[in-house]
XYZ file of C-alpha atoms in Angstrom:
458
model
C 46.567 -9.006 -71.654
C 48.433 -6.142 -70.060
C 50.837 -4.138 -72.155
C 54.009 -2.290 -71.318
C 56.063 0.378 -73.063
C 59.808 -0.095 -73.401
C 62.176 2.849 -73.345
C 62.455 4.388 -76.789
C 59.318 2.828 -78.277
C 55.650 3.718 -78.208
C 54.099 0.568 -79.662
C 52.187 -1.778 -77.330
C 53.783 -5.157 -76.992
C 51.903 -7.907 -78.750
C 52.383 -11.383 -80.243
C 54.713 -9.984 -82.950
C 57.219 -8.872 -80.313
C 57.523 -11.655 -77.744
C 58.607 -10.403 -74.373
C 61.422 -11.973 -72.375
C 60.496 -14.392 -69.600
C 60.698 -11.655 -66.956
C 58.343 -9.435 -68.954
C 55.920 -12.334 -69.450
C 55.861 -12.914 -65.718
C 55.279 -9.205 -65.069
C 52.423 -9.131 -67.573
C 50.818 -12.198 -65.965
C 51.129 -10.677 -62.506
C 49.607 -7.404 -63.601
C 46.688 -9.101 -65.330
C 46.027 -11.296 -62.288
C 45.646 -8.362 -59.910
C 42.235 -7.557 -58.436
C 43.027 -3.833 -58.520
C 43.213 -1.712 -61.642
C 46.797 -0.639 -62.263
C 48.549 1.702 -64.651
C 52.017 3.222 -64.680
C 53.633 6.341 -66.147
C 57.224 7.132 -67.000
C 58.939 10.327 -65.883
C 57.347 12.226 -68.766
C 53.816 11.117 -67.863
C 53.427 8.572 -70.684
C 51.370 5.462 -69.896
C 53.629 2.389 -69.792
C 51.410 -0.273 -68.189
C 47.670 -0.988 -68.209
C 46.166 -4.210 -66.817
C 42.890 -6.045 -67.420
C 41.159 -4.651 -64.303
C 41.867 -1.122 -65.533
C 40.280 -2.112 -68.838
C 37.253 -3.498 -67.001
C 36.738 -0.336 -64.941
C 37.213 2.249 -67.726
C 36.642 0.226 -70.904
C 39.952 1.259 -72.541
C 42.096 -1.674 -73.680
C 45.826 -1.876 -73.121
C 46.484 -1.243 -76.820
C 44.420 1.965 -76.572
C 45.991 3.171 -73.332
C 49.705 2.387 -73.490
C 51.717 5.154 -75.098
C 49.279 7.980 -74.384
C 50.532 11.062 -72.601
C 48.628 11.195 -69.358
C 44.855 10.935 -69.166
C 44.112 14.165 -71.029
C 41.649 13.905 -73.882
C 40.544 10.333 -73.275
C 40.332 9.153 -69.624
C 39.693 12.509 -67.949
C 37.941 15.740 -68.839
C 40.160 18.404 -70.369
C 39.295 20.801 -67.552
C 40.564 18.310 -64.980
C 43.512 16.903 -66.926
C 46.187 19.298 -65.648
C 45.215 18.841 -62.004
C 45.040 15.056 -62.299
C 48.366 14.871 -64.137
C 50.068 17.130 -61.623
C 48.839 15.199 -58.568
C 49.868 11.854 -60.076
C 53.341 12.938 -61.129
C 53.845 14.685 -57.785
C 53.987 11.192 -56.273
C 57.467 10.760 -57.844
C 58.860 13.261 -55.383
C 56.688 12.465 -52.343
C 57.502 9.879 -49.691
C 55.354 6.754 -49.441
C 52.015 6.320 -51.151
C 49.657 9.134 -52.012
C 45.877 8.626 -51.917
C 43.626 10.698 -54.182
C 40.141 10.588 -55.620
C 39.522 11.473 -59.275
C 36.588 11.416 -61.663
C 37.771 9.451 -64.737
C 36.003 8.910 -68.049
C 35.005 5.547 -69.444
C 35.317 4.695 -73.101
C 31.535 5.122 -73.443
C 31.762 8.641 -72.026
C 30.511 7.967 -68.511
C 32.214 9.214 -65.379
C 33.587 6.947 -62.668
C 34.791 8.186 -59.309
C 37.928 6.247 -58.391
C 40.251 6.193 -55.421
C 43.933 5.980 -56.367
C 47.075 4.991 -54.549
C 50.196 6.170 -56.324
C 53.896 5.964 -55.516
C 57.223 6.627 -57.196
C 59.025 4.019 -59.297
C 62.784 4.419 -58.938
C 65.430 3.456 -61.424
C 68.729 1.599 -60.788
C 70.324 4.869 -59.753
C 67.666 5.486 -57.131
C 66.190 8.442 -58.948
C 62.444 8.645 -59.771
C 61.786 6.978 -63.104
C 58.000 7.105 -63.093
C 54.839 6.504 -61.117
C 52.618 3.498 -60.630
C 48.940 4.055 -59.848
C 46.508 1.468 -58.468
C 42.870 2.492 -58.527
C 39.386 1.112 -57.880
C 35.859 2.433 -57.977
C 35.132 4.408 -54.823
C 31.946 2.496 -54.018
C 33.859 -0.808 -54.224
C 36.525 0.565 -51.908
C 33.885 1.859 -49.503
C 32.163 -1.532 -49.536
C 35.468 -3.180 -48.647
C 36.134 -0.683 -45.882
C 32.630 -1.193 -44.522
C 33.108 -4.953 -44.508
C 36.383 -4.608 -42.636
C 34.872 -2.083 -40.231
C 31.897 -4.376 -39.615
C 34.190 -7.303 -38.849
C 36.259 -5.194 -36.467
C 33.134 -3.875 -34.714
C 31.636 -7.357 -34.326
C 34.782 -8.669 -32.724
C 35.302 -5.682 -30.465
C 32.070 -3.896 -29.536
C 29.197 -6.283 -30.314
C 26.664 -6.865 -27.541
C 26.262 -10.508 -28.568
C 28.655 -13.399 -28.981
C 30.436 -13.806 -32.316
C 32.486 -16.913 -33.082
C 34.093 -17.983 -36.344
C 34.145 -21.779 -36.458
C 36.454 -23.531 -38.935
C 35.565 -26.511 -41.111
C 36.590 -28.847 -38.261
C 33.989 -27.193 -35.986
C 36.626 -25.587 -33.774
C 36.607 -21.892 -32.822
C 39.028 -19.884 -34.980
C 38.136 -16.345 -33.826
C 36.026 -15.272 -30.856
C 34.961 -11.883 -29.579
C 35.048 -10.781 -25.969
C 31.320 -11.230 -25.376
C 31.437 -14.859 -26.546
C 34.516 -15.556 -24.431
C 32.825 -14.197 -21.309
C 29.656 -16.177 -22.044
C 31.705 -19.381 -22.261
C 33.848 -18.557 -19.259
C 37.144 -18.561 -21.130
C 39.649 -16.216 -22.729
C 39.473 -15.021 -26.339
C 42.531 -17.039 -27.321
C 42.324 -19.903 -24.816
C 39.435 -21.580 -26.646
C 40.801 -21.240 -30.177
C 41.429 -24.557 -31.901
C 39.850 -26.580 -29.104
C 36.811 -28.836 -29.572
C 33.521 -27.246 -28.523
C 33.072 -30.167 -26.133
C 35.829 -28.680 -23.956
C 33.602 -25.651 -23.331
C 30.085 -27.053 -23.618
C 28.738 -30.170 -21.909
C 25.144 -31.121 -22.598
C 23.915 -29.587 -25.842
C 27.246 -29.776 -27.689
C 25.891 -32.472 -30.034
C 22.980 -30.248 -31.071
C 25.297 -27.278 -31.535
C 27.817 -29.218 -33.643
C 24.971 -30.696 -35.694
C 23.704 -27.170 -36.475
C 27.193 -26.024 -37.491
C 27.713 -29.076 -39.714
C 24.330 -28.461 -41.362
C 25.267 -24.861 -42.146
C 28.573 -25.980 -43.676
C 26.779 -28.478 -45.897
C 23.459 -26.802 -46.663
C 23.726 -23.140 -45.725
C 22.206 -20.972 -43.025
C 18.790 -21.864 -41.535
C 15.950 -19.443 -42.329
C 15.472 -18.314 -38.720
C 17.451 -18.157 -35.448
C 17.760 -21.337 -33.421
C 17.530 -21.624 -29.646
C 20.043 -24.046 -28.186
C 20.125 -25.089 -24.522
C 23.650 -25.887 -23.375
C 25.342 -26.773 -20.131
C 28.610 -24.878 -19.781
C 31.652 -26.352 -18.154
C 32.814 -23.984 -15.425
C 36.080 -25.323 -13.996
C 36.226 -24.686 -10.278
C 38.005 -26.125 -7.308
C 38.043 -29.886 -7.511
C 35.249 -31.172 -9.727
C 34.035 -28.805 -12.434
C 30.705 -27.145 -11.955
C 28.135 -26.726 -14.713
C 25.727 -23.975 -15.685
C 22.732 -24.318 -18.017
C 22.141 -21.511 -20.512
C 19.917 -20.838 -23.535
C 21.556 -19.223 -26.562
C 19.506 -17.795 -29.437
C 21.832 -18.468 -32.348
C 22.137 -17.363 -35.944
C 24.521 -18.948 -38.450
C 26.062 -17.904 -41.778
C 28.265 -20.005 -44.014
C 31.589 -18.419 -44.924
C 32.974 -19.068 -48.416
C 36.196 -17.838 -50.002
C 35.648 -15.021 -52.532
C 38.941 -15.919 -54.232
C 37.962 -19.405 -55.370
C 36.266 -20.089 -58.702
C 33.663 -22.161 -56.857
C 32.543 -21.390 -53.292
C 34.801 -23.173 -50.840
C 33.466 -23.279 -47.263
C 35.886 -21.654 -44.863
C 33.733 -22.232 -41.809
C 30.680 -20.807 -40.094
C 29.976 -17.441 -38.570
C 28.043 -18.072 -35.367
C 26.280 -15.198 -33.619
C 24.432 -15.828 -30.382
C 22.690 -13.994 -27.569
C 22.041 -15.321 -24.078
C 18.261 -15.429 -23.572
C 18.279 -17.703 -20.530
C 16.500 -15.270 -18.232
C 13.778 -14.519 -20.787
C 13.224 -18.221 -21.522
C 13.090 -19.057 -17.838
C 10.519 -16.304 -17.311
C 8.464 -17.713 -20.183
C 8.673 -21.210 -18.749
C 7.730 -20.015 -15.274
C 4.748 -18.082 -16.669
C 3.587 -21.127 -18.654
C 4.045 -23.338 -15.600
C 2.077 -20.936 -13.434
C -0.780 -20.869 -15.952
C -0.842 -24.656 -16.138
C -0.840 -25.090 -12.364
C -3.601 -22.516 -11.936
C -5.676 -24.395 -14.487
C -5.022 -27.678 -12.667
C -6.164 -26.200 -9.363
C -9.317 -24.902 -11.044
C -10.070 -28.244 -12.711
C -9.390 -30.123 -9.497
C -11.769 -27.890 -7.555
C -14.574 -28.466 -10.079
C -13.992 -32.232 -10.136
C -13.785 -32.465 -6.345
C -17.067 -30.585 -6.002
C -18.815 -33.510 -7.710
C -17.484 -36.095 -5.225
C -19.989 -37.276 -2.625
C -17.206 -38.601 -0.387
C -14.828 -35.840 0.836
C -12.020 -38.423 1.094
C -12.343 -39.096 -2.617
C -12.271 -35.334 -3.211
C -8.884 -35.272 -1.442
C -7.492 -37.867 -3.862
C -8.911 -35.906 -6.815
C -6.905 -32.880 -5.733
C -3.846 -35.105 -5.414
C -4.245 -36.631 -8.884
C -4.633 -33.276 -10.609
C -1.599 -31.912 -8.749
C 0.646 -34.776 -9.904
C 0.416 -33.891 -13.616
C 3.825 -32.581 -14.640
C 4.750 -32.027 -10.995
C 5.797 -35.314 -9.386
C 5.973 -39.061 -9.994
C 4.295 -40.233 -6.788
C 2.463 -38.791 -3.791
C 1.167 -40.000 -0.435
C -1.246 -38.534 2.113
C -0.596 -39.259 5.789
C -3.093 -38.149 8.437
C -2.462 -37.379 12.085
C -3.583 -40.271 14.295
C -2.315 -38.745 17.538
C -0.338 -35.673 18.475
C 1.374 -36.949 21.662
C 3.319 -38.837 20.557
C 2.977 -37.776 16.935
C 1.800 -40.665 14.792
C 0.808 -40.632 11.129
C -1.489 -43.080 9.324
C -1.375 -43.634 5.558
C -4.670 -42.415 4.024
C -3.970 -42.415 0.270
C -1.135 -43.150 -2.134
C -0.440 -43.338 -5.862
C 0.458 -46.769 -7.261
C 4.186 -47.471 -6.964
C 4.220 -49.524 -10.183
C 2.147 -48.611 -13.217
C 0.684 -45.079 -13.186
C -2.877 -44.720 -12.043
C -5.231 -42.750 -9.791
C -4.545 -42.354 -6.084
C -5.933 -45.130 -3.888
C -7.577 -44.668 -0.493
C -6.122 -46.619 2.410
C -8.215 -47.702 5.374
C -7.936 -45.253 8.279
C -7.732 -48.192 10.581
C -4.280 -49.140 9.271
C -1.303 -49.197 11.582
C 0.784 -46.022 11.913
C 3.478 -45.552 9.287
C 6.860 -46.493 10.730
C 8.594 -43.176 10.202
C 11.935 -42.812 12.020
C 12.636 -39.759 14.151
C 13.538 -36.780 12.018
C 11.552 -38.038 9.024
C 10.627 -35.135 6.668
C 6.880 -35.847 7.088
C 7.158 -35.634 10.883
C 9.223 -32.442 10.627
C 6.597 -30.965 8.323
C 3.764 -31.511 10.833
C 5.840 -30.221 13.742
C 6.930 -27.089 11.891
C 3.546 -26.537 10.200
C 5.495 -25.719 7.014
C 6.953 -27.309 3.919
C 10.041 -29.518 4.055
C 12.239 -30.519 1.105
C 14.554 -33.533 1.083
C 16.952 -35.066 -1.460
C 19.260 -38.068 -1.583
C 22.874 -36.998 -1.178
C 25.570 -37.945 -3.646
C 27.273 -41.196 -2.817
C 24.228 -42.559 -0.970
C 22.571 -45.687 -2.350
C 19.339 -44.135 -3.547
C 17.296 -47.303 -3.230
C 18.201 -47.567 0.440
C 17.546 -43.863 0.976
C 13.955 -44.189 -0.320
C 13.335 -47.499 1.476
C 14.413 -46.085 4.833
C 11.823 -43.329 4.472
C 8.985 -45.642 3.398
C 8.877 -44.211 -0.120
C 8.694 -46.011 -3.515
C 11.939 -47.302 -4.984
C 13.696 -44.784 -7.210
C 12.645 -41.762 -5.200
C 15.386 -39.138 -5.061
C 13.549 -35.906 -4.197
C 10.693 -35.291 -1.748
C 8.521 -32.323 -0.810
C 6.256 -32.463 2.230
C 3.453 -29.910 2.732
C 1.454 -29.680 5.939
C -2.309 -30.291 5.891
C -3.904 -27.767 8.228
C -7.546 -26.837 8.696
C -9.314 -24.754 11.369
C -5.992 -23.980 13.049
C -4.885 -27.572 13.596
C -2.709 -30.133 11.825
C -4.652 -32.862 10.063
C -1.769 -34.507 8.222
C 0.865 -34.127 5.534
C 0.998 -34.647 1.762
C 4.318 -35.779 0.303
C 5.241 -35.371 -3.377
C 8.051 -37.581 -4.723
C 10.290 -37.336 -7.776
C 12.723 -39.793 -9.352
C 16.236 -39.104 -10.655
C 14.871 -38.252 -14.128
C 13.518 -34.980 -12.737
C 15.145 -31.998 -11.072
C 14.831 -31.313 -7.371
C 11.963 -29.355 -5.831
C 12.409 -25.593 -5.660
C 10.772 -22.810 -3.693
C 8.136 -22.251 -6.381
C 7.222 -25.936 -6.173
C 6.726 -25.615 -2.433
C 4.259 -22.747 -2.945
C 2.239 -24.869 -5.364
C 2.318 -27.869 -3.006
C 1.019 -25.684 -0.179
C -1.886 -24.524 -2.388
C -2.786 -28.147 -3.070
C -2.361 -29.024 0.619
C -4.923 -26.383 1.638
C -7.549 -28.004 -0.571
C -6.715 -31.533 0.557
C -6.823 -30.469 4.217
C -10.281 -28.956 3.753
C -11.565 -32.193 2.189
C -10.032 -34.312 4.965
C -11.455 -32.080 7.698
C -14.889 -32.289 6.108
C -14.624 -36.082 5.949
C -13.794 -36.206 9.671
C -16.639 -33.860 10.519
C -19.148 -35.979 8.613
C -17.819 -39.083 10.371
C -18.290 -37.448 13.772
C -14.560 -37.360 14.424
C -13.810 -34.382 16.696
C -10.059 -34.556 16.390
């Protein structure tokens, strides 16, 4: 336990001399401190010495209290006068004084400590002594580094940093994270993550809960989320990919680790992931075109070769597809030549060329495609009954997105191929149109060859 020296005595207090209640409380407070603490009276005699001071230097309270300064035991003789003078000078200096000294342990080793000392004043307001709190310099530097790291992460970090409490709500957020989520640093604090993140919030909360229960995962995790971006009227959404790392935070003051929350660090890698996906998609589509060309080369009937190209193109690209050929240019009429099954999946089926023209209304995307000799994209608008939208355009039920690519060979239009997607997919984009045009070139060549072999001079 800590010991204190009363005025007029030099013996350390012990069980034989029970202290008053106030002294017991003081002793308990001193022993419970994380910092080493000692005190001197006006003459430089040690009056207090707590357990942390004993841990750092090895000298017990009974050995320390009552000694005159540190000379001859806790500091080298050559340094004793300087150390004593700088400590006692704190009695007459304003505020706290910070110094660094090399003290001696009981075993004879040297420990560099950083001290904070200040005057202790008596009832009359005059200096009555000095108290000195000290800790090993490396421990103090470690603490300062930890604080500096925290400050830097929350001010200057180039990635998002969020402290999430045990209820999975943001407690602290840096500027980068706030900008990534489209909110202010304080506006999101204490709110559920679902207020900021739409799709993907379940996966994110599951990861945070796992870290609280089990600890950090061994490697970063990539989480796709859809952000809520409040705008005018209905909120708009934005899909992002965050590469996230997690650390569990536990209180260092508890006897057993008590989870305080999770430190979540993330970096937006959406652009890189999209580039990877586009590169993988391009490789796959190039391979499909190559495979289709080899398979079509083995077809004796060029019309069957056209359907082979269509079947290979559908993989991962669309749910259904139809091929319509030009029956007449004035007026423009199209005849269904091939189509994928509208029910169970299966290979494309040829349709007799003698069939009646498809009843496409004026302005139909397939007609526009032939007239423009270019690709045309179409999508069902919000609020429109999608079943009716597909039925009106002679497409399978459930169709929501369409992409028409013109079939042209030897400078003339031979038809149009239409790729169809349901609501479970995203709409066609410009890159999809480029791929559809590549497929259309191959289909058009097969169709033109079939006509030439049949003696059709159209």
